[in-house]
mmCIF file of C-alpha atoms in Angstrom:
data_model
loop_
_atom_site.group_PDB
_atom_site.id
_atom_site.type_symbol
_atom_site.label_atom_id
_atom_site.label_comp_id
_atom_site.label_asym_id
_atom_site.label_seq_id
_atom_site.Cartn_x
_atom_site.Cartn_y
_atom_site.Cartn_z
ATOM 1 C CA UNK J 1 49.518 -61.293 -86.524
ATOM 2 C CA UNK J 2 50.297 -59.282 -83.470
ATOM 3 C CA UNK J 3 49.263 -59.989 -80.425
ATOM 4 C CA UNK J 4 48.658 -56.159 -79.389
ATOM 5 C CA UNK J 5 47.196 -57.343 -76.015
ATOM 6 C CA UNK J 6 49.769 -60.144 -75.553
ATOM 7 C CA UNK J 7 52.773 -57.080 -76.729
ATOM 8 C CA UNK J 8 51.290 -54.656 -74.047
ATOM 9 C CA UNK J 9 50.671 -56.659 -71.170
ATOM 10 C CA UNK J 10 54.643 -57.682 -71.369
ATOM 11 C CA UNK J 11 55.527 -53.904 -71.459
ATOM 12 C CA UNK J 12 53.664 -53.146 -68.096
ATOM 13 C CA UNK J 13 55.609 -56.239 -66.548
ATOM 14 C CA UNK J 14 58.633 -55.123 -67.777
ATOM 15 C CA UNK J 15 57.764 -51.457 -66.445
ATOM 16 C CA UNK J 16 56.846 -52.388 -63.212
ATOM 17 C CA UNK J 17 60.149 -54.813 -63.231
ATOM 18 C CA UNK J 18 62.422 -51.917 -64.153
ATOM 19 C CA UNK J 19 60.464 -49.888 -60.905
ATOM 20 C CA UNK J 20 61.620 -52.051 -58.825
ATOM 21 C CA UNK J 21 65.100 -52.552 -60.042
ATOM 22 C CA UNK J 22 66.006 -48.536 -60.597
ATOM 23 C CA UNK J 23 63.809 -46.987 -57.619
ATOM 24 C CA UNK J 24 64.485 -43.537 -57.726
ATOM 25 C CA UNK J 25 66.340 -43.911 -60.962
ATOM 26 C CA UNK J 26 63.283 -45.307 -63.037
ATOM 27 C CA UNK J 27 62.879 -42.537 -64.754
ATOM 28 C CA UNK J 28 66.659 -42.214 -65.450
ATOM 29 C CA UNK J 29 66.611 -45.421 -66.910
ATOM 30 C CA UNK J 30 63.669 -45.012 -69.020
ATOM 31 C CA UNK J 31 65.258 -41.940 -70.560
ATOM 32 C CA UNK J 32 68.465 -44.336 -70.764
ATOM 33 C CA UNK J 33 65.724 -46.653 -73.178
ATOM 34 C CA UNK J 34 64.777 -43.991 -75.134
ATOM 35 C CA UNK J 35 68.290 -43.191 -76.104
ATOM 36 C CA UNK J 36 69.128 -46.461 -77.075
ATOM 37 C CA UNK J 37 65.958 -46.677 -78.989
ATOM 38 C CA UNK J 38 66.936 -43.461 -81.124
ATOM 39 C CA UNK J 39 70.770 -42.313 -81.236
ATOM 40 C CA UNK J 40 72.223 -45.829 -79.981
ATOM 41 C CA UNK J 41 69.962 -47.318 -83.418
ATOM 42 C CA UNK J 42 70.985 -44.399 -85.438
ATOM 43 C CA UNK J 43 74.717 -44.742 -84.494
ATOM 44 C CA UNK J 44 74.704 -48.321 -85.339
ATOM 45 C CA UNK J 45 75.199 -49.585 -81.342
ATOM 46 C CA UNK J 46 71.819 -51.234 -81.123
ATOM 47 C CA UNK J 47 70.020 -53.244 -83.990
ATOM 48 C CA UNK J 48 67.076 -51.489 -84.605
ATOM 49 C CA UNK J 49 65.283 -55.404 -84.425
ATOM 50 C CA UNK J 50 66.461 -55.336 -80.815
ATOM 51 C CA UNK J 51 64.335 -51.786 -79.748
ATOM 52 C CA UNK J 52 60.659 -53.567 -79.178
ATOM 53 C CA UNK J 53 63.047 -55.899 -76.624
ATOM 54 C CA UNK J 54 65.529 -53.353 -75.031
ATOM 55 C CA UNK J 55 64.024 -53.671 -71.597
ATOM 56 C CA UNK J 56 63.874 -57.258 -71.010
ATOM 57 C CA UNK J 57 67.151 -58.270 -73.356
ATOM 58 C CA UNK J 58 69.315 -55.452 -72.819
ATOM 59 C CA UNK J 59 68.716 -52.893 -69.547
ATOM 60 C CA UNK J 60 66.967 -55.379 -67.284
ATOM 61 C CA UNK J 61 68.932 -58.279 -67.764
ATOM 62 C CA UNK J 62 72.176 -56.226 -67.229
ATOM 63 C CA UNK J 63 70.673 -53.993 -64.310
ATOM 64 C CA UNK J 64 70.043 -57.675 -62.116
ATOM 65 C CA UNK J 65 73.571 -57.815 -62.050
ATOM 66 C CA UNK J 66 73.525 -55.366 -59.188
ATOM 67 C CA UNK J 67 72.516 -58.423 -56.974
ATOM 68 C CA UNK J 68 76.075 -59.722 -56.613
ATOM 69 C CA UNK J 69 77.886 -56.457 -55.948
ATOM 70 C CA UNK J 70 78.861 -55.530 -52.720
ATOM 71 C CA UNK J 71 78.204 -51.980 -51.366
ATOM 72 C CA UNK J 72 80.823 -49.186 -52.568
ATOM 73 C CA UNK J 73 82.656 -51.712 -55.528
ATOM 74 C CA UNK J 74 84.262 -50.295 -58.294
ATOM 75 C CA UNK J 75 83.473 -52.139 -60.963
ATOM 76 C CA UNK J 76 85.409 -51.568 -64.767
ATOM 77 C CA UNK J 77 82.363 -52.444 -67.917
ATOM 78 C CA UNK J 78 85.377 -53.778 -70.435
ATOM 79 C CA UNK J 79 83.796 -53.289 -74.389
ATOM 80 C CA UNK J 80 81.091 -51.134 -73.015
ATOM 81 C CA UNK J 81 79.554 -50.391 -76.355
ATOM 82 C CA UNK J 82 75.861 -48.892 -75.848
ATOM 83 C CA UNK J 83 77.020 -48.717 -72.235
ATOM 84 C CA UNK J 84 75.610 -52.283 -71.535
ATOM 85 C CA UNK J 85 76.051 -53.910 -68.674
ATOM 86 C CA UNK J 86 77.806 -50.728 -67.044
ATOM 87 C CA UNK J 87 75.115 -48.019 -67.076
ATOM 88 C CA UNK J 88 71.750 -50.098 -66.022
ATOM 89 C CA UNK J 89 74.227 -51.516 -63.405
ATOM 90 C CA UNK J 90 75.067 -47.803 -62.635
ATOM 91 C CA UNK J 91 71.588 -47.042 -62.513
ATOM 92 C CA UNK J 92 70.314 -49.370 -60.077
ATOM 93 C CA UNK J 93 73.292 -48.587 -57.777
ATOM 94 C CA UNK J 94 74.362 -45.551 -57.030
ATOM 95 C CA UNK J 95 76.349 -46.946 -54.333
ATOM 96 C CA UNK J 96 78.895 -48.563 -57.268
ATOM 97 C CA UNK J 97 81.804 -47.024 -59.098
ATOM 98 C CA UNK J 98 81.513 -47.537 -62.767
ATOM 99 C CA UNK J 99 84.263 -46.868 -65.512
ATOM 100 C CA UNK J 100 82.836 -47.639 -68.717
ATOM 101 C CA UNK J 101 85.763 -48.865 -71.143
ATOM 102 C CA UNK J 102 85.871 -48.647 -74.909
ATOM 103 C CA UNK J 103 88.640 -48.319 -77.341
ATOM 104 C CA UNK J 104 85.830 -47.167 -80.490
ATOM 105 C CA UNK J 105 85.479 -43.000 -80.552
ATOM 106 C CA UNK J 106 81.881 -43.025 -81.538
ATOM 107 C CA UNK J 107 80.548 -45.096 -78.851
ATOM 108 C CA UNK J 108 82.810 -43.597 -75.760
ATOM 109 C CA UNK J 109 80.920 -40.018 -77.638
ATOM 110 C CA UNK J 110 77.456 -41.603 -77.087
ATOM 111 C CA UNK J 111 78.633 -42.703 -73.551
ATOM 112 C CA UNK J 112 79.660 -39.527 -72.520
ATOM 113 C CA UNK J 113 76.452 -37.967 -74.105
ATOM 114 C CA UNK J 114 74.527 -40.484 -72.041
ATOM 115 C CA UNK J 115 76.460 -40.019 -68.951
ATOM 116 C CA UNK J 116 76.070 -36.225 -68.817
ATOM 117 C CA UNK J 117 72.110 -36.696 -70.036
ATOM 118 C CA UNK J 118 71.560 -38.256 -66.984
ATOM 119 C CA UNK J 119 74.052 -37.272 -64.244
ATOM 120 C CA UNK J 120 74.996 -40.149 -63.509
ATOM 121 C CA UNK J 121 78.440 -39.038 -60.888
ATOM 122 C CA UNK J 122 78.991 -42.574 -60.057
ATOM 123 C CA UNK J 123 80.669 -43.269 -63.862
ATOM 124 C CA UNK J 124 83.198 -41.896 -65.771
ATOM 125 C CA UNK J 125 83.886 -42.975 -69.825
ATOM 126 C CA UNK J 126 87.721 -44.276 -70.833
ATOM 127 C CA UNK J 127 89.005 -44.557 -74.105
ATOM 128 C CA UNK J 128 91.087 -47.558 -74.445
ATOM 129 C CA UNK J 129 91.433 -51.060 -74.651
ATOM 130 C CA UNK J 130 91.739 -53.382 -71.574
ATOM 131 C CA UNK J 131 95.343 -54.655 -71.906
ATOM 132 C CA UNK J 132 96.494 -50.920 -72.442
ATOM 133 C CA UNK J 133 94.941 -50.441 -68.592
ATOM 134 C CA UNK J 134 97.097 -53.040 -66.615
ATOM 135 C CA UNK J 135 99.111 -51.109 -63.688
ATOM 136 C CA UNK J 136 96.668 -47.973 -64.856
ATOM 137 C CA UNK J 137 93.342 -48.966 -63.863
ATOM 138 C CA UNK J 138 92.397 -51.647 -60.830
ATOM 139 C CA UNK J 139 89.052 -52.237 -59.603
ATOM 140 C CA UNK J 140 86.480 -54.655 -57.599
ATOM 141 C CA UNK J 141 84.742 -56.426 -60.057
ATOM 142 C CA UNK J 142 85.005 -56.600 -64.187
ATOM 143 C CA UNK J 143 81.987 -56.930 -66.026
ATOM 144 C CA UNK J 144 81.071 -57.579 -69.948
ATOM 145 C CA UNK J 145 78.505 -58.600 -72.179
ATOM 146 C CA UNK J 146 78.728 -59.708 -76.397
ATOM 147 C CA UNK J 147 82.178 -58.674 -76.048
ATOM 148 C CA UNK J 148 85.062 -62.096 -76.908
ATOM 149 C CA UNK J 149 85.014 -65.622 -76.155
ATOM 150 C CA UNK J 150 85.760 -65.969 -72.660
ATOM 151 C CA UNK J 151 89.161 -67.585 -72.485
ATOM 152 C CA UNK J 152 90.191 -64.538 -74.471
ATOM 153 C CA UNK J 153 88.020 -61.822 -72.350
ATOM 154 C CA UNK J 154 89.667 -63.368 -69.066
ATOM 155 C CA UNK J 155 92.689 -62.444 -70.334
ATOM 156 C CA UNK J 156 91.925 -58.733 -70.645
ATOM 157 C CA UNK J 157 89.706 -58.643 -67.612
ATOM 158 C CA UNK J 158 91.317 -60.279 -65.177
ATOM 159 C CA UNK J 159 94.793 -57.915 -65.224
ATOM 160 C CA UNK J 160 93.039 -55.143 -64.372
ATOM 161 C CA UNK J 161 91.380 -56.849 -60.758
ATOM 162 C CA UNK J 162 92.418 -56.203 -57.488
ATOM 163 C CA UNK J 163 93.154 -59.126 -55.314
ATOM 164 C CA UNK J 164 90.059 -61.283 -54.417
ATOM 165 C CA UNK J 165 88.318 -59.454 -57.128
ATOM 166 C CA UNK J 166 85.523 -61.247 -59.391
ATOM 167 C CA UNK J 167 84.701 -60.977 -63.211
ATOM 168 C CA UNK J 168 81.288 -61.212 -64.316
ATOM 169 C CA UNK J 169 80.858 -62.391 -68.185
ATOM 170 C CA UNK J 170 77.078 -62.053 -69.300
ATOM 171 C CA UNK J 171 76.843 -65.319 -71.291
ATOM 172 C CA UNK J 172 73.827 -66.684 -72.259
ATOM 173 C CA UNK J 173 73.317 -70.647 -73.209
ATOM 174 C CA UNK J 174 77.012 -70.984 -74.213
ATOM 175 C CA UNK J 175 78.100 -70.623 -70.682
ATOM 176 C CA UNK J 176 78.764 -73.715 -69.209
ATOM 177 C CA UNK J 177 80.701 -74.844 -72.593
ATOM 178 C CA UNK J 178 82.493 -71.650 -72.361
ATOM 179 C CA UNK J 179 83.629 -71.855 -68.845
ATOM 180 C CA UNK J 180 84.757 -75.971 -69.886
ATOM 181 C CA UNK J 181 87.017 -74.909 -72.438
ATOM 182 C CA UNK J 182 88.581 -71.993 -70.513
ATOM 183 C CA UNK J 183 89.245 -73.404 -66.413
ATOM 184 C CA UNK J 184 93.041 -74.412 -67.508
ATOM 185 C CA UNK J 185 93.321 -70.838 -69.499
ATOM 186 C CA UNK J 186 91.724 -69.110 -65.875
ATOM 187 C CA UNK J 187 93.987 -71.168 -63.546
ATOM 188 C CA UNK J 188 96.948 -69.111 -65.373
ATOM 189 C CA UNK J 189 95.105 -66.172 -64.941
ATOM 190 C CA UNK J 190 94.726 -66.402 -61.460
ATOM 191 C CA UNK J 191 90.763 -67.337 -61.097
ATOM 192 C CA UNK J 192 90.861 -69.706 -57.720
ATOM 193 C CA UNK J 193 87.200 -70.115 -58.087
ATOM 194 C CA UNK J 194 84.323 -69.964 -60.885
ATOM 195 C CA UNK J 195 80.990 -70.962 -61.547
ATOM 196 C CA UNK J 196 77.716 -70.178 -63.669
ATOM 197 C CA UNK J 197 75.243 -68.678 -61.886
ATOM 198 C CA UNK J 198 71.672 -67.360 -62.744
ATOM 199 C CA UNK J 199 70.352 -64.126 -61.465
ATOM 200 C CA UNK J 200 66.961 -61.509 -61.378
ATOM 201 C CA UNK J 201 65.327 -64.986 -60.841
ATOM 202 C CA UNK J 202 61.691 -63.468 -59.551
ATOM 203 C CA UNK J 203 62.095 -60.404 -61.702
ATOM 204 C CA UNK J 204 62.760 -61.263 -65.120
ATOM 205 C CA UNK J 205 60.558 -63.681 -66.985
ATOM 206 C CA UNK J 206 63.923 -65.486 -68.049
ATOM 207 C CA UNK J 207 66.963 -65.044 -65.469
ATOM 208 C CA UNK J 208 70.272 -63.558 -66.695
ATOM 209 C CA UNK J 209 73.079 -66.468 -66.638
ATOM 210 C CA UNK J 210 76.621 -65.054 -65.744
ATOM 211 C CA UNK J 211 79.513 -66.686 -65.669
ATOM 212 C CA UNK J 212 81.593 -65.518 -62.369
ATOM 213 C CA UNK J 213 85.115 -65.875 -62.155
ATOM 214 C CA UNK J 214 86.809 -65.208 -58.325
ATOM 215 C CA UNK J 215 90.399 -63.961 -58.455
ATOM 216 C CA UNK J 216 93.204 -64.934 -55.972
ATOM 217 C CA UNK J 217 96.030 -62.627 -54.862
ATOM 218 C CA UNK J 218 97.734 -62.328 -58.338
ATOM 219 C CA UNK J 219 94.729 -61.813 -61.138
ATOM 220 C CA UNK J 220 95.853 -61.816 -64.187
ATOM 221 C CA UNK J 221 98.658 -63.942 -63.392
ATOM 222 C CA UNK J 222 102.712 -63.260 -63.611
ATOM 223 C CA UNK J 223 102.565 -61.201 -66.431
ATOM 224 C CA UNK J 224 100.297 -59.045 -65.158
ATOM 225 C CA UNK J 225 101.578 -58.659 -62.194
ATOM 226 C CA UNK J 226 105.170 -57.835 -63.800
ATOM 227 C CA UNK J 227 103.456 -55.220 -65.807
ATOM 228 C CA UNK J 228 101.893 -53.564 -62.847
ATOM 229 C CA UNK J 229 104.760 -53.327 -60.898
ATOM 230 C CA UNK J 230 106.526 -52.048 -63.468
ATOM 231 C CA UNK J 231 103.965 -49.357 -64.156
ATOM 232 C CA UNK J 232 104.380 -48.784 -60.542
ATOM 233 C CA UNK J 233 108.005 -48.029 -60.467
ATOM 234 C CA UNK J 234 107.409 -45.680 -63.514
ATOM 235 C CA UNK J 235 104.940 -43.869 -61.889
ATOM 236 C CA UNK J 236 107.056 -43.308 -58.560
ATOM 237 C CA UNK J 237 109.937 -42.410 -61.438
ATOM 238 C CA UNK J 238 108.111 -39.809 -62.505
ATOM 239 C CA UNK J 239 106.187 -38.303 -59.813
ATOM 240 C CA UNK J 240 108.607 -34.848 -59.561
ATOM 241 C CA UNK J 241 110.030 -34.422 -56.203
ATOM 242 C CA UNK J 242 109.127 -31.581 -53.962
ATOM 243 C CA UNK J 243 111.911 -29.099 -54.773
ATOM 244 C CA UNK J 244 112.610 -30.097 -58.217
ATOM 245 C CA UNK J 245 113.257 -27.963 -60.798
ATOM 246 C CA UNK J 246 111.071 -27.602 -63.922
ATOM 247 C CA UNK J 247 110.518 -25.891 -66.648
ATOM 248 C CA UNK J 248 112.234 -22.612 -66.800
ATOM 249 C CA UNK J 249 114.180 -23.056 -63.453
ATOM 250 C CA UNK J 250 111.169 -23.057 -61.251
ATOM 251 C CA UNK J 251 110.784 -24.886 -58.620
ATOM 252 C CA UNK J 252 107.864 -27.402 -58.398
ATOM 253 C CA UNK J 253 106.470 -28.544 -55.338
ATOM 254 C CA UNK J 254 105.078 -25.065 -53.863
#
């Protein structure tokens, strides 16, 4: 049977959880909920299983990620899907950057729905893959969550780092093996540093483990490098030069 008592208690821990996480954006993120609840089930981007759990499984164990970003990062969610970890991340700091990326039309549509919904100016939605975005797109810190196995997501997240920037996979129990099977595969990459880490330790009933990977001056690695300068070069190519002549004979620049 169910325990209505037991099911009601949890959902005024988890409220007053998510109050202190969001602050002013509580009620943001509960409207957030509700839309995954309703047109994230409906579009097939949450399970509708998952909707009696969405604030302690999904938005508050991606919104405690905000604990190991440092003010004014700009932070790339690769395989956003439902907009998880990006948006609760986005929510709970306004302070951050966010480009939520995602190759699939229908979910960068709900994203963008979701993003206007709630005015949220501190993220813009991209269309695209990650390994379409190296020399295009460079930020602080890469996040994702349910998205590949992560020798394979290093190798589209990482690319798209700055220097000294970090990647933080959302990983569950399979971290540790993950990270074992991947340190010679992140050593090519670039990673100088990684470890598993556990945070919202004092405000989740169970802590979110992430796996965080530490870039050194070349994430990515040589190929990614090559590929960004090379981007570079064609972007100083074809930046038109003040004077030059267009279209029609004008003259651009004016």
């Amino acid at each position: 049977m169910l325990d209505i008592a037991g099911f009601r208690a949890r959902q005024r821990e988890e409220l007053a959880a998510a109050r202190e996480v969001f602050g002013e954006r509580f009620d943001a993120a509960v409207r957030y909920t509700e839309l995954l609840a309703t047109a994230g089930v409906q579009r097939g981007l949450i399970g509708p299983r998952e909707v009696p759990r969405l604030w302690d499984r999904h938005v508050l164990n991606c919104a405690v990620l905000a604990e190991l970003l440092p003010a004014g990062t700009t932070l790339c969610d690769v395989g956003s899907g439902a907009g998880l970890p990006g948006i609760p991340v986005a929510l709970a700091r306004p302070d951050v950057s966010v480009t939520l990326l995602e190759p699939l039309l229908r979910r960068t549509t709900f994203l963008e729905e979701v993003v206007r919904e709630l005015a949220l100016e501190n993220v813009t939605v991209l269309r695209g893959r990650a390994e379409e975005m190296v020399g295009k797109l460079a930020v602080d810190v890469v996040t994702a969550r349910a998205v590949a196995p992560l020798d394979r997501l290093a190798g589209w997240g990482m690319p798209l780092l700055r220097p000294h920037g970090q990647m933080l996979a959302l990983k569950g129990d399979s971290a540790e093996q993950e990270l074992a099977d991947s340190r010679a595969g992140l050593t090519k990459l670039g990673a100088v540093e990684w470890s598993v880490i556990s945070v919202g330790e004092g405000t989740l009933e169970t802590s979110t483990r992430v796996v965080q990977v530490k870039a050194g001056e070349s994430p990515g690695g040589v190929k990614a490098a090559t590929r960004r300068a090379k981007a570079a070069r064609a972007g100083r190519t074809a930046a038109p030069r003040t004077g030059e002549r267009g279209r029609g004979g004008r003259r651009r620049g004016r």
